[in-house]
Amino acid sequence: MQGCEVGTRMRYWLTLASGMLECLCFAGVVFGYASLVFVLKEDGYFGELCINHPNGNSSTASDTDCSGQDEQFSLVFTIASFLNNFLNLVNGFLFDRFGTLVTRLLGISCYTTGTLLVAFSSAASSLLLFPALSCIAVGGILLLLTNMQVGNLFAAHRSTIITLYNGAFDSSSAVFLIIKVLYEQGISLRSSFLFLSACSVIHVARTFLLMPRTHIPYTLPQCYTYGVQCGKANTYNVEQVEKMGAGASGEKPEGENTTPEDSTEGKDSEKVRSFRSCVLSWFFLWHLLWLSIMQLRHYLFIGTLNPKLSRLADNDPHLVSQYTNAFAMTQLCGVLCAPWNGLIMDRHKGKPLAAGESEQEADLRSSWLSLLLTSLQCLLFSICASIPVLSLQYLTFVLQVLNRSFLYGGNAAFISIAFPSCHFGKLYGVVMSLSAVVSLLQYLCFALVKGALGGDPFYVDVALTLLTLLAFIHPVYIFVHCRKAASGRKNSSQDEVTFDSTTKSVQF
């Protein structure tokens, strides 16, 4: 076993780096949909829904109404983004129950199916986009879900790594920009998606070589190993360990080695909250509201970006292409923005804890600033998106990618902080699934803009901006909770000092 210990740290770093590349190049490509729509329109997808209206000023000229085509493209993204989140309910339970290997193989299968469907689709089979984009979205989120546990390998930077991976997930939307640029250089859509399909071989290899069969525990046992190695892997069931020790003896199952980390978890096992109590807590409910509101704002913006740019640019295809490229380029910065959020949440690491404060309470106390900044970013982004000025959209793009990288990284990091790790997959799945139900309102908003509002989204944007103010409830609640907890510890400490002084006086 000694030979395996030598390469343990190197294996951790390889897992971190390869997971980063996987998230950056594949996991969140569906959110670069605006760039893909530009290519799909060029290839004539849903082109039969465009209607030519004769122009009264000329007998030959005509105006083309492609609102029906835009509606279908919006519906494709609405369904894909909904399933991307809603199926996390199943994904979370699957990940917690069966572990990394099964979850990743399912995700890779979905992802490959989706890329192959796009590769072999055509304008005549435009409806294939519905299952194709949905499979790509679901497969991508499964890759992200299994990669976020890599943060457990680096405890001092856990939140930073989780947010970094979510930032890479956001930045991967630029892959569709690359496909758009290649398309303009003469490389077909089919060739690009066949290449993405072939890359699934890399995902499979990484699954067996650089990922655990079950889960990466937190906290990490000494000499924890996984993947292909010279000795037997340390199989480590997170849920069993956290619940272990409920009996009086507190003995470990036969065949498992005892480590200091295991002993600590055994002592705290009686305090592990049930899944039901976590879901019904105010922490979870306010966090769900926080995520749902901001996610709806982002999804509506991404799903309607192409018709919005067309409207502001007076249907100038060159301007639309220019702004679409600018939007996709800003998405690359997600991987640079997300770690800032992680650093904010990890800023207390290495500092002494307050008297009577646990590490989890310190993590929670550090999270409220991240939640507040994310809410403020979304408010500014929504205000800019509501102003119908084309040149202002550059600032909107910057605020959007900054806020989105903070949003999803902060979401995963907060769940890992506020709740037991044995429930992470389930809670992450539930919060993403319920927020997906709220995100379905984006299609209703699009239909409202197209119908009653005559194509002008101003009033819908204003309403969503006002709705964004509700997101501030979550960080305020966390701040008040932490202040009360600190005040309670202080009062308890003073009571203990008073009690000790009284006892000494009586003894004297």
Tab-separated table of C-alpha atoms in Angstrom, residues 12 18 26 119 142 169 203 215 224 232 236 255 291 298 303 314 327 341 346 379-380 397 399 424 426 449 490 504:
chain	number	residue	atom	x	y	z
A	12	TYR	CA	-5.893	14.342	-6.573
A	18	SER	CA	-9.212	16.802	-15.741
A	26	PHE	CA	-18.591	19.828	-22.314
A	119	ALA	CA	-25.295	15.552	-35.860
A	142	LEU	CA	-24.681	14.861	-14.445
A	169	PHE	CA	-19.770	24.797	-16.450
A	203	HIS	CA	-15.249	10.853	-20.284
A	215	HIS	CA	-18.222	9.021	-3.398
A	224	TYR	CA	-7.769	7.898	0.609
A	232	LYS	CA	-7.503	-2.120	-2.936
A	236	TYR	CA	-16.233	4.823	1.795
A	255	GLY	CA	-12.857	-4.471	8.032
A	291	LEU	CA	-32.259	30.434	-6.753
A	298	HIS	CA	-31.290	34.224	-16.640
A	303	GLY	CA	-33.822	31.888	-24.411
A	314	ASP	CA	-33.579	46.253	-36.775
A	327	PHE	CA	-22.292	37.375	-25.621
A	341	ASN	CA	-17.248	33.701	-4.960
A	346	ASP	CA	-13.545	30.379	2.133
A	379	LEU	CA	-30.641	43.209	-9.715
A	380	LEU	CA	-28.103	45.263	-11.720
A	397	PHE	CA	-23.522	40.479	-20.990
A	399	LEU	CA	-23.189	41.420	-15.539
A	424	PHE	CA	-25.964	16.716	-0.775
A	426	LYS	CA	-30.685	14.724	-2.901
A	449	VAL	CA	-44.387	39.398	-25.022
A	490	LYS	CA	-21.858	34.866	24.067
A	504	LYS	CA	-16.222	28.811	43.744
